[in-house]
Coordinates of C-alpha atoms and ligand atoms in Angstrom, one line a residue:
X13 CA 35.2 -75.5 105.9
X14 CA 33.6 -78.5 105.3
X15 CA 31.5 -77.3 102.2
X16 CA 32.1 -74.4 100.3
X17 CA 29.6 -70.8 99.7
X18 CA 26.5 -72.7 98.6
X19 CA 26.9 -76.1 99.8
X20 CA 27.0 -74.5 103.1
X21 CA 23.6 -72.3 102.6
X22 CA 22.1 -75.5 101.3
X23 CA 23.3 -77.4 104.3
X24 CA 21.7 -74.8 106.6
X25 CA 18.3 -74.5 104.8
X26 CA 18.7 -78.7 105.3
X27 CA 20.1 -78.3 108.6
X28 CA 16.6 -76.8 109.5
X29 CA 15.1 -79.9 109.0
X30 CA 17.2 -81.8 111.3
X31 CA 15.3 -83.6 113.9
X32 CA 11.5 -82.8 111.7
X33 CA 9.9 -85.9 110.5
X34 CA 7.5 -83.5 108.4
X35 CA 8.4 -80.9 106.1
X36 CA 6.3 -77.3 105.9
X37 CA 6.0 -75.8 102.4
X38 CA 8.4 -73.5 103.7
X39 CA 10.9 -75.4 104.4
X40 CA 10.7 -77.0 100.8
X41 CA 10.5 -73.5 99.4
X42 CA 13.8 -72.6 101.1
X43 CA 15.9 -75.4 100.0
X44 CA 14.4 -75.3 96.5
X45 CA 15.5 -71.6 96.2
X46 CA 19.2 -72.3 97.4
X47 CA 19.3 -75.2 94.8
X48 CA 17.9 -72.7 92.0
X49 CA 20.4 -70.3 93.4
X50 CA 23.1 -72.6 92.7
X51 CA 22.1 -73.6 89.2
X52 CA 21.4 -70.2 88.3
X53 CA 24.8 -69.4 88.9
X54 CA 26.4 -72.7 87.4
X55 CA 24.3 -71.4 83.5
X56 CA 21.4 -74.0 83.7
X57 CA 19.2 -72.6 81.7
X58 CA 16.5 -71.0 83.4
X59 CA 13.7 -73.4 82.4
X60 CA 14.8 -76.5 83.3
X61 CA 15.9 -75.2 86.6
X62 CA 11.9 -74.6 87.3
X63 CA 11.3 -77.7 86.0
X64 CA 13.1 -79.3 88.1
X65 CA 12.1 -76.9 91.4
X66 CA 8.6 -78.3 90.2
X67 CA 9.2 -81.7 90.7
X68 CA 11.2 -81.7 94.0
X69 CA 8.6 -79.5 95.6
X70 CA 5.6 -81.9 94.5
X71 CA 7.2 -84.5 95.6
X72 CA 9.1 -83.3 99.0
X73 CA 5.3 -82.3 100.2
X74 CA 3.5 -85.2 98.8
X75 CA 5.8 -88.1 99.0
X76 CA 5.8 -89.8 102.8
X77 CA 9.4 -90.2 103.7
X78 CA 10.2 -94.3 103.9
X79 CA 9.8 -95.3 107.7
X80 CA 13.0 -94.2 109.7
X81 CA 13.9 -92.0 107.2
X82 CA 14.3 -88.3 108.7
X83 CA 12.4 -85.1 106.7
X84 CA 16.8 -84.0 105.7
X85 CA 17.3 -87.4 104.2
X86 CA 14.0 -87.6 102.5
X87 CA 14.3 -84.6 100.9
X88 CA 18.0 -84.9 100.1
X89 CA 17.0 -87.7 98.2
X90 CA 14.5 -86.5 96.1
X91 CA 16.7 -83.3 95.3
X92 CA 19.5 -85.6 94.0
X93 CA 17.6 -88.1 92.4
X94 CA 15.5 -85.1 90.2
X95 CA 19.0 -83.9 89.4
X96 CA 20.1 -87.6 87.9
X97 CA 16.9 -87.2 85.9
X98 CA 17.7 -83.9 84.7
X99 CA 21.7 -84.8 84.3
X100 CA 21.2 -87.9 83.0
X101 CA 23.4 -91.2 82.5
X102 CA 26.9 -91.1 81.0
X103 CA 26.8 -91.1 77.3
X104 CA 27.4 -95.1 76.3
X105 CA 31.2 -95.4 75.4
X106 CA 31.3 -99.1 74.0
X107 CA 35.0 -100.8 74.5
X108 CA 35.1 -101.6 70.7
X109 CA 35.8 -100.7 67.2
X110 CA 34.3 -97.4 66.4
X111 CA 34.6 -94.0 64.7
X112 CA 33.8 -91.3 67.1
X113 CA 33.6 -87.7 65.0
X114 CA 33.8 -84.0 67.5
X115 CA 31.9 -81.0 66.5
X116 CA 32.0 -78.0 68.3
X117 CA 32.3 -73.8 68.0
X118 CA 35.8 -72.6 67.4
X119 CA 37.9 -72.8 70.4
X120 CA 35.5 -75.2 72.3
X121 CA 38.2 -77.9 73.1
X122 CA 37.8 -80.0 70.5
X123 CA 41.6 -80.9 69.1
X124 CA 42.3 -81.1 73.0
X125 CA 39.5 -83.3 73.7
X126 CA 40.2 -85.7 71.0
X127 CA 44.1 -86.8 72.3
X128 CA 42.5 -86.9 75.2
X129 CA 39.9 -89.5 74.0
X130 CA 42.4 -91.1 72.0
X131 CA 44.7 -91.7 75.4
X132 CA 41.9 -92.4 77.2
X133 CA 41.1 -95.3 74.7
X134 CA 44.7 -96.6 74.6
X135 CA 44.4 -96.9 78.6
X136 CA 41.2 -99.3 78.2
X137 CA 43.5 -101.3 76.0
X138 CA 42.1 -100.6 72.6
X139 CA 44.0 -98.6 69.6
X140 CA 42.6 -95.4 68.6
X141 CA 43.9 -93.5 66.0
X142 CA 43.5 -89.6 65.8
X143 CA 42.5 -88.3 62.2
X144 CA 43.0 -84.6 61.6
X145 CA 40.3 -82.7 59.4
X146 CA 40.9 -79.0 60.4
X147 CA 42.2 -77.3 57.3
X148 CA 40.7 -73.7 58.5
X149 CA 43.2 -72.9 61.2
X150 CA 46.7 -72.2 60.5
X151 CA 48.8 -74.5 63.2
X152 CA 45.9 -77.0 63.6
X153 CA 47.9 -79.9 62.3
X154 CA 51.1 -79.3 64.2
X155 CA 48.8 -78.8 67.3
X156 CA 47.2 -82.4 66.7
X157 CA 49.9 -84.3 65.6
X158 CA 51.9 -83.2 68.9
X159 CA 48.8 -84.0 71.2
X160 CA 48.8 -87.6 69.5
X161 CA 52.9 -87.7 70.1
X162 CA 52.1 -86.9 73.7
X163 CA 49.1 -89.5 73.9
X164 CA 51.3 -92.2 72.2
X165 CA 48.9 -92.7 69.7
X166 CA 48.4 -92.9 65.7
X167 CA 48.0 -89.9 64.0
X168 CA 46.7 -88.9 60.4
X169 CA 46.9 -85.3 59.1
X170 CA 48.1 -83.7 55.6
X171 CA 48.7 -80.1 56.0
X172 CA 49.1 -80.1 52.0
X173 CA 45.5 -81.2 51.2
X174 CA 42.7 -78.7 51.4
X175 CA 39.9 -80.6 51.5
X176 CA 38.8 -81.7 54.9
X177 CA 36.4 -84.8 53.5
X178 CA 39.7 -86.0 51.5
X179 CA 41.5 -86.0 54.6
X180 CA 38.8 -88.1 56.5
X181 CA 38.4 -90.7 53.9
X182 CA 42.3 -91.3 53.6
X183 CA 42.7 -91.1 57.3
X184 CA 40.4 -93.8 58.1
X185 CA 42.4 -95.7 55.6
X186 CA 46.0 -94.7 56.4
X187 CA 44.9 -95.8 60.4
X188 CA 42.9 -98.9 59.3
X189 CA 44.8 -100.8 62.1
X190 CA 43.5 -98.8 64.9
X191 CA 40.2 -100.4 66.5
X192 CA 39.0 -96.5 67.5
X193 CA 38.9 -94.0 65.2
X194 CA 38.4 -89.9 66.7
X195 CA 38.2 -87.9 63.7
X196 CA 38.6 -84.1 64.7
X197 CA 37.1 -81.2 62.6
X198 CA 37.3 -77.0 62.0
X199 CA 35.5 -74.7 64.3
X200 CA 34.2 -71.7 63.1
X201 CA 33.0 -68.3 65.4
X202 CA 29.5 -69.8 64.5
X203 CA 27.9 -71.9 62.7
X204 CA 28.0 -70.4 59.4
X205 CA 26.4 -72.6 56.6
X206 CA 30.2 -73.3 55.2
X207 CA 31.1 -75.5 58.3
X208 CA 27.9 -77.0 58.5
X209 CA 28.1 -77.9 54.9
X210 CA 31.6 -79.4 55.7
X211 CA 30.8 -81.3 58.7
X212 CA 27.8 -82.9 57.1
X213 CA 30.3 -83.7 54.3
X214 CA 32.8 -85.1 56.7
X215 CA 30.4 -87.0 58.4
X216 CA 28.9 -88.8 55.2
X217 CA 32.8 -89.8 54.3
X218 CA 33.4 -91.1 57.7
X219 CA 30.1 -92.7 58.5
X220 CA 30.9 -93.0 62.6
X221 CA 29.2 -94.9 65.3
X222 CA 28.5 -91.6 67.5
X223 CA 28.8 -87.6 67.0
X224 CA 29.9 -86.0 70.5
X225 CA 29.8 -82.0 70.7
X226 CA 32.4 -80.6 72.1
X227 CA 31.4 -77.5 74.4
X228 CA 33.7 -75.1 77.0
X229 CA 32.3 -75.8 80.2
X230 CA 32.0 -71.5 80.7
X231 CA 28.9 -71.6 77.6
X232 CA 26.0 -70.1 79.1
X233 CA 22.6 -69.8 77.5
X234 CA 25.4 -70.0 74.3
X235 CA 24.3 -73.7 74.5
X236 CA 21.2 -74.3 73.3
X237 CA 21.3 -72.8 69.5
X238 CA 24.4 -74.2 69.2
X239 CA 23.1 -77.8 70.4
X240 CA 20.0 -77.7 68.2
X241 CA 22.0 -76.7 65.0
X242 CA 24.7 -79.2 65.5
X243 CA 21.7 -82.0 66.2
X244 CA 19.6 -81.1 62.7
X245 CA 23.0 -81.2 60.4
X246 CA 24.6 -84.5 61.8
X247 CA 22.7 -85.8 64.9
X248 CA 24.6 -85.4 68.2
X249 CA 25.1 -88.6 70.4
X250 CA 26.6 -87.3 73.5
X251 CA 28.4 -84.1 74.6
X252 CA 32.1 -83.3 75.8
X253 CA 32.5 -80.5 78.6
X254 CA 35.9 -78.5 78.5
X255 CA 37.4 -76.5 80.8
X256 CA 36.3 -77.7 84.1
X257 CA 39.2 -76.8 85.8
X258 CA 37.9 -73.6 85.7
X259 CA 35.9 -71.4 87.6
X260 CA 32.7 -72.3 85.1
X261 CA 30.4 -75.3 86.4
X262 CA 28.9 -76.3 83.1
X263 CA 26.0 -76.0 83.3
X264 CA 25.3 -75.1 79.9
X265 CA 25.8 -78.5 79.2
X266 CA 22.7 -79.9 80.4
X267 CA 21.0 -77.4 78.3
X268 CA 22.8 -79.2 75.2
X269 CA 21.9 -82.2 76.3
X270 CA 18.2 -81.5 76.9
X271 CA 18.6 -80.0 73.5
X272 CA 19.6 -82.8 71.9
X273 CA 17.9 -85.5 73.9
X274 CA 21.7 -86.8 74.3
X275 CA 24.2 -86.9 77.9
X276 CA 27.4 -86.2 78.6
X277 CA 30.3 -88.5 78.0
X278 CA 33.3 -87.2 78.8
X279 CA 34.6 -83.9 81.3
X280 CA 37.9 -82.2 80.3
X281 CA 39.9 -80.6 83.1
X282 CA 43.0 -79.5 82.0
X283 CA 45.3 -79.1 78.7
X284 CA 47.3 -82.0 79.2
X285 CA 46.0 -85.6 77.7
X286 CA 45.2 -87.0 81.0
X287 CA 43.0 -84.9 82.0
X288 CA 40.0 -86.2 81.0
X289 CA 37.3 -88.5 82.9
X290 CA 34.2 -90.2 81.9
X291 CA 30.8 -88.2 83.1
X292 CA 30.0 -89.4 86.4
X293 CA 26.1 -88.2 87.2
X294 CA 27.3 -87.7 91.2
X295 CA 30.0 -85.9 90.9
X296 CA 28.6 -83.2 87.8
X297 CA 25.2 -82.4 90.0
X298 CA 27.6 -82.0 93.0
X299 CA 29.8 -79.3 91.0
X300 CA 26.4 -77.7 90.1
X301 CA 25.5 -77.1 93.1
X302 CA 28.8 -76.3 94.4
X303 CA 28.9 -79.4 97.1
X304 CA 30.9 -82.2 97.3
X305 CA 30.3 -85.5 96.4
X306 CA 26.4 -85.7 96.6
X307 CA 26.4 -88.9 97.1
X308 CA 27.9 -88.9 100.6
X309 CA 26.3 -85.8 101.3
X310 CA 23.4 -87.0 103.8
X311 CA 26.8 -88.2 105.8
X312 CA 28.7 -85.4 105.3
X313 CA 25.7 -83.3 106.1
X314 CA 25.7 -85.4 109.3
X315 CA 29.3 -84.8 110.3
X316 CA 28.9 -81.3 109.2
X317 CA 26.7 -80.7 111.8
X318 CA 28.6 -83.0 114.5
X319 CA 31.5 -80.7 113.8
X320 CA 30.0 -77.4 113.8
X321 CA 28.5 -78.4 117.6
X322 CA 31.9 -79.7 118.7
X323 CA 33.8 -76.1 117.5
X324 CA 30.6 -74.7 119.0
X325 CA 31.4 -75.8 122.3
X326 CA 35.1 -76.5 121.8
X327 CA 35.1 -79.8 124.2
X328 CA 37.1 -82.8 123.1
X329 CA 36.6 -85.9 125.2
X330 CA 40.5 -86.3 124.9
X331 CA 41.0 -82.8 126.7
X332 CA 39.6 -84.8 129.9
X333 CA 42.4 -87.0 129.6
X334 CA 45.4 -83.8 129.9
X335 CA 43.9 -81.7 131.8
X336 CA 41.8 -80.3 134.9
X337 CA 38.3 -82.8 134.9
X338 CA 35.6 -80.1 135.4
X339 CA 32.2 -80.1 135.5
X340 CA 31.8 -78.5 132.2
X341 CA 33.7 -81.7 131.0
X342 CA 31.1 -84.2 133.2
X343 CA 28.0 -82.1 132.1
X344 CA 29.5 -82.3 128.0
X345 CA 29.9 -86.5 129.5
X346 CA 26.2 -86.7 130.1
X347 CA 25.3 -85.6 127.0
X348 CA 27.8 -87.5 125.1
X349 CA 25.9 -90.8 126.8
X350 CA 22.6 -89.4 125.8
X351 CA 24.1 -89.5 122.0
X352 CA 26.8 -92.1 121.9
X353 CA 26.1 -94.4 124.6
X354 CA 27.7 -94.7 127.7
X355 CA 30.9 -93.7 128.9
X356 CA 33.0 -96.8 128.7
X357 CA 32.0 -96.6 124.9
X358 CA 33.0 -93.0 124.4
X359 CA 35.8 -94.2 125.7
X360 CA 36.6 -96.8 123.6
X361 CA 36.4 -93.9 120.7
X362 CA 39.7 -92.2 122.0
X363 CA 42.7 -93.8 120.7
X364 CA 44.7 -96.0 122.6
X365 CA 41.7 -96.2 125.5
X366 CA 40.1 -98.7 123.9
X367 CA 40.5 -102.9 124.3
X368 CA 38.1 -103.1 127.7
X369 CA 40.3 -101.2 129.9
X370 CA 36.6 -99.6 131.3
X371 CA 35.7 -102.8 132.2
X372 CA 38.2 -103.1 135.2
X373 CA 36.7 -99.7 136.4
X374 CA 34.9 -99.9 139.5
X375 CA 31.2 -99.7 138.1
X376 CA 29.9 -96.9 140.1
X377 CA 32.6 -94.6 139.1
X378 CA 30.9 -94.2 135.9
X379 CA 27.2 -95.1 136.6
X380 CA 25.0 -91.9 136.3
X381 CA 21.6 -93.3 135.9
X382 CA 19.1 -91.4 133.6
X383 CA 17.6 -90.1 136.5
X384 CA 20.5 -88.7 138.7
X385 CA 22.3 -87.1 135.3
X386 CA 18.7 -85.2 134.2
X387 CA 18.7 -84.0 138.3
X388 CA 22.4 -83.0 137.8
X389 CA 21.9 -81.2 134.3
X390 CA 19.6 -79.3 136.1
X391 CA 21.6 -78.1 139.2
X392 CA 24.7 -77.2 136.7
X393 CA 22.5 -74.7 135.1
X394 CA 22.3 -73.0 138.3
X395 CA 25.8 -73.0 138.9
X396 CA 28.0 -69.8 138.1
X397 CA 31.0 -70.2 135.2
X398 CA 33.8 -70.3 137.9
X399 CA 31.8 -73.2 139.9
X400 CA 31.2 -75.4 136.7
X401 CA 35.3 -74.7 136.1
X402 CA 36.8 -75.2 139.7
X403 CA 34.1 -77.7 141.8
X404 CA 36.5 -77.4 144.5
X405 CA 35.7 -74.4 145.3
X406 CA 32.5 -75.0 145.9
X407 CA 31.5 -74.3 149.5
X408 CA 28.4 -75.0 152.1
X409 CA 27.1 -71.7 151.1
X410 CA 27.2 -72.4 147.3
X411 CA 25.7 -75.5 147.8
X412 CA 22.8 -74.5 149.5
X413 CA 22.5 -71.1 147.0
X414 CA 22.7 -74.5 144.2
X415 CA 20.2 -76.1 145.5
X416 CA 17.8 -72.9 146.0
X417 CA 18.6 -72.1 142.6
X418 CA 18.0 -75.4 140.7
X419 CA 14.8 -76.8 143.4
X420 CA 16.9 -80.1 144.5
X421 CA 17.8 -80.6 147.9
X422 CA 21.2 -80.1 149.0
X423 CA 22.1 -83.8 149.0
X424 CA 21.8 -84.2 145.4
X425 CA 24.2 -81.3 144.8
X426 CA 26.7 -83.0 147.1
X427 CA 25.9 -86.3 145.6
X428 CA 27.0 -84.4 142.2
X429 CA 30.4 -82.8 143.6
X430 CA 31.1 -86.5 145.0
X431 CA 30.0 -88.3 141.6
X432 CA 32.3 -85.6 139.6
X433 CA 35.1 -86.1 142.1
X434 CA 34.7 -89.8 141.3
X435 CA 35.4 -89.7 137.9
X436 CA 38.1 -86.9 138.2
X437 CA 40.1 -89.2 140.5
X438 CA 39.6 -92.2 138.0
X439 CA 40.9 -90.2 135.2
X440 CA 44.1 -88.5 136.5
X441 CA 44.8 -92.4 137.3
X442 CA 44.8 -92.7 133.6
X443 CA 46.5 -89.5 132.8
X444 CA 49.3 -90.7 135.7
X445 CA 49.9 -93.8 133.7
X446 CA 51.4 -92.0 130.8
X447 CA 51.1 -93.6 127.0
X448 CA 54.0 -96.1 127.6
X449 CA 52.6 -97.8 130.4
X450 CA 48.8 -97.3 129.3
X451 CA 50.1 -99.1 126.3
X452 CA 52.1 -102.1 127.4
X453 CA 49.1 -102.5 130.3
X454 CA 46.7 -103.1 126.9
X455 CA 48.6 -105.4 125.7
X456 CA 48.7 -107.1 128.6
X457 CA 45.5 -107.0 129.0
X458 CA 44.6 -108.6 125.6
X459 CA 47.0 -111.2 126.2
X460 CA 50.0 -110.2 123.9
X461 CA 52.3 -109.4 126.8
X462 CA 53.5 -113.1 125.8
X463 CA 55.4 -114.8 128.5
X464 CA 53.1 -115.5 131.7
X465 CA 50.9 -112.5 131.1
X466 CA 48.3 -115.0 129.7
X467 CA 45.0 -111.9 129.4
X468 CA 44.8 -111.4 133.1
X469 CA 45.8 -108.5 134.9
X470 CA 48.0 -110.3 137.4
X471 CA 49.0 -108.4 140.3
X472 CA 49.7 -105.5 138.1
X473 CA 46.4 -103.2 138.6
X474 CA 45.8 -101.1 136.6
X475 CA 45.3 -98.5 139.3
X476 CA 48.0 -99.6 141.7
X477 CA 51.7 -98.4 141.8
Ligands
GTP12 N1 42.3 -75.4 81.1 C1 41.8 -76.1 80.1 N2 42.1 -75.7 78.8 C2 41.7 -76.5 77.8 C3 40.9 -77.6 78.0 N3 40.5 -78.1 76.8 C4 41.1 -77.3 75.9 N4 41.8 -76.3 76.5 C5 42.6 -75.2 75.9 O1 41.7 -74.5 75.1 C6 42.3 -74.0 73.9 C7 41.5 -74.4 72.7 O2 41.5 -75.8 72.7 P1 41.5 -76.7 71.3 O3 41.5 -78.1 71.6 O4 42.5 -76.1 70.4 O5 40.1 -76.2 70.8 P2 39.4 -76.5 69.4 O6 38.0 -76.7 69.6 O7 40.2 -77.6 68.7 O8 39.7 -75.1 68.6 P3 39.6 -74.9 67.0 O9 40.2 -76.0 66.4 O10 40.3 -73.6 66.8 O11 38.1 -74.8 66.8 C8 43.7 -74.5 73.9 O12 44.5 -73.6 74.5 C9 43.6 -75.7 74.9 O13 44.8 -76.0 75.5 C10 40.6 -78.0 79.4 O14 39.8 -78.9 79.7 N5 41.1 -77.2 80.4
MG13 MG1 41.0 -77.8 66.9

């Protein structure tokens, strides 16, 4: 499948639209509720989903798509560029001295988080330093100090001191030589007053350049009382999602960061120290609404759809190359010009067909003019499955049922069976040639045969012995 559950319905309420150069209220409404759908399900709160429904419906109706654009392309547009508005940019990360301190509820991610940070730093070639201020949970210490053995990075923790804000201040001395400082603290069930007193604390001591929360990607409506109390006591800069290697989309963190009038900076995916990335706008609103990469999505949309109508119909143009040519293959040729262009060109699609072999081609073989192929599209129709599969079996008395049938004289259905029998003969002279000598004839053809071959064709035709 190219897309997954709800990609795919939004791809068919967009798929609707194919072709349109107009979109109905309906349509708008359709696509809007498969996107609501979506964020429903990935814990965007339930607000700023109809916020943004708001604003992609005013502006799908009232906006005139830009000239060429289709009604899909328009609206895909507006839908992703609402959800960059909603998502926001990536938190600002300088590449520079800093001390970066991680609040967050118990459990959240946030020891894990900040090795990650730390190796994520050390990659960019600066030298952080992790400094370890969780005296609540028994194990904390050992935890951090063998995250920062497996980052490779400095590490400062005293698991005889019980006061957090002690801790802090001699970190941030002991590791004056790192350039980045990630100073780790307790999480509690909830925010009792106790940890919000010591945070503050912590965050006095410390002074640091940015606060990031640290929030499991599965928090749901969890988010936003947690966001605002974190905000009041110490001001919160940018958030962390955990736990995306989950099943949960995180969308709880955009409440947080609507909350806090912040953005995200950094996604977790795993326990290990790698497995962290900077927020990418693209790639986050994609999760949400359970697509791929959004930002290809009008093309993958596109193939989508190419791909759907090929297993549809099951016709590849390379099955006309093996086997029997029917006339199921040379009606599926008429269309293909009508899309791609003519046949010469298709051809030139299918590996190893390519390099202007057409060209030597008699040019009638492959000449259906407009006309002739709409006349022929119409007399197929009136032939029976067994005629379209085996034309040779198509007698006198067919032909003149055909032609009663479709309304063209019975010259024109002849003038078909000859035209098909054309290009049959033409391509079993390809299929005869085998890949070997189809290849060494290109090369001769484009003049790396070396010797005397010189681009010509010599006496070697291509459809001689
Ligand atoms: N699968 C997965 N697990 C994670 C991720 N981040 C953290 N964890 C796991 O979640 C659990 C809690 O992570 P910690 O980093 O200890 O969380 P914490 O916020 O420091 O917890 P406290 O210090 O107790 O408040 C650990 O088992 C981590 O391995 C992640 O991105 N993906
Ligand atoms: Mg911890």
């Amino acid at each position: 499948m190219v897309l997954d559950d709800l990609g795919s319905s939004l791809r068919d309420s967009l798929g609707q639209l194919s072709g349109q150069t107009r979109v109905t209220e309906e349509d708008v409404e359709d696509i809007v509720k498969e996107i609501q759908r979506s964020l429903l399900q990935a814990d965007v709160e339930v607000s700023l989903v109809m916020d943004l429904s708001d604003s992609i419906k005013e502006r799908a109706l009232e906006e005139e798509p830009p000239g060429g654009t289709s009604a899909r392309d328009h609206v895909l547009s507006i839908v992703y560029e609402e959800m960059v508005d909603l998502v926001g940019d990536s938190t600002d990360i300088p590449l520079e001295e800093q001390t970066i301190l991680l609040a967050g509820l118990q459990g959240s991610g946030k020891t894990t988080t900040t090795a990650k940070m730390a190796w994520w730093f050390s990659k960019k070639g600066l030298r952080p330093a992790i400094v370890q201020t969780d005296t609540f949970r028994p194990g904390a210490y050992d935890q951090a100090k063998e995250m920062a053995g497996r980052a490779e990075v400095d590490f400062y923790g005293d698991p005889d001191e019980e006061d957090p804000v002690k801790i802090a201040r001699d970190g941030l001395e002991a590791t004056s030589d790192a350039d980045v400082h990630i100073v780790d603290t307790a999480g509690r069930h909830a925010l009792e007053d106790d940890l919000i007193d010591e945070i503050e604390e912590i965050e006095r001591a410390v002074n640091p350049d940015r606060n990031l929360l640290v929030l499991d990607a599965a928090i749901g409506q969890g988010a936003k009382e947690q966001a605002r109390q974190f905000d009041d006591s110490i001001g919160i800069e940018g958030v962390v999602v955990t736990k995306l290697d989950g099943t949960a989309k995180g969308g709880g963190a955009l409440t947080a960061v609507n909350e806090t009038g912040s953005s995200i900076a950094f996604l977790g995916s795993g326990e290990e120290v790698r497995d962290i990335e900077r927020f990418e706008p693209s790639g986050f609103i994609s999760r949400l609404l359970g697509m791929g990469d959004l930002k290809q999505l009008t093309e993958r949309v596109e193939r989508a759809m190419e791909e759907t109508q090929e297993d549809e119909e099951d016709w590849d143009p390379e099955d006309m190359l093996k086997g029997e040519f029917t006339l199921k293959d040379m009606r599926h040729q008429m269309q293909a010009m009508n899309n791609m262009g003519p046949l010469d060109q298709v051809m030139d699609m299918i590996p190893g067909m390519g390099g202007g072999l057409m060209d030597e081609l008699p040019d009638d073989a492959m000449d259906v003019t407009q006309d002739r192929m709409r006349s022929f599209e119409v007399i197929m129709d009136s032939m029976t499955e067994m005629e379209l599969e085996n034309p040779r079996a198509i007698g006198a008395s067919q032909v003149e049922r055909i032609a009663r049938g479709s309304g063209k004289d019975e010259e024109r259905v002849r003038e078909l069976l000859e035209q098909h029998k054309m290009m049959s003969q033409t391509l079993k002279q390809f299929q005869g040639m085998g890949q070997g000598n189809m290849e060494r004839m290109m090369k001769k053809m484009q003049g790396g045969g070396g010797g005397g071959g010189g681009g010509g064709m010599g006496g070697m035709g291509p459809f001689g012995d």
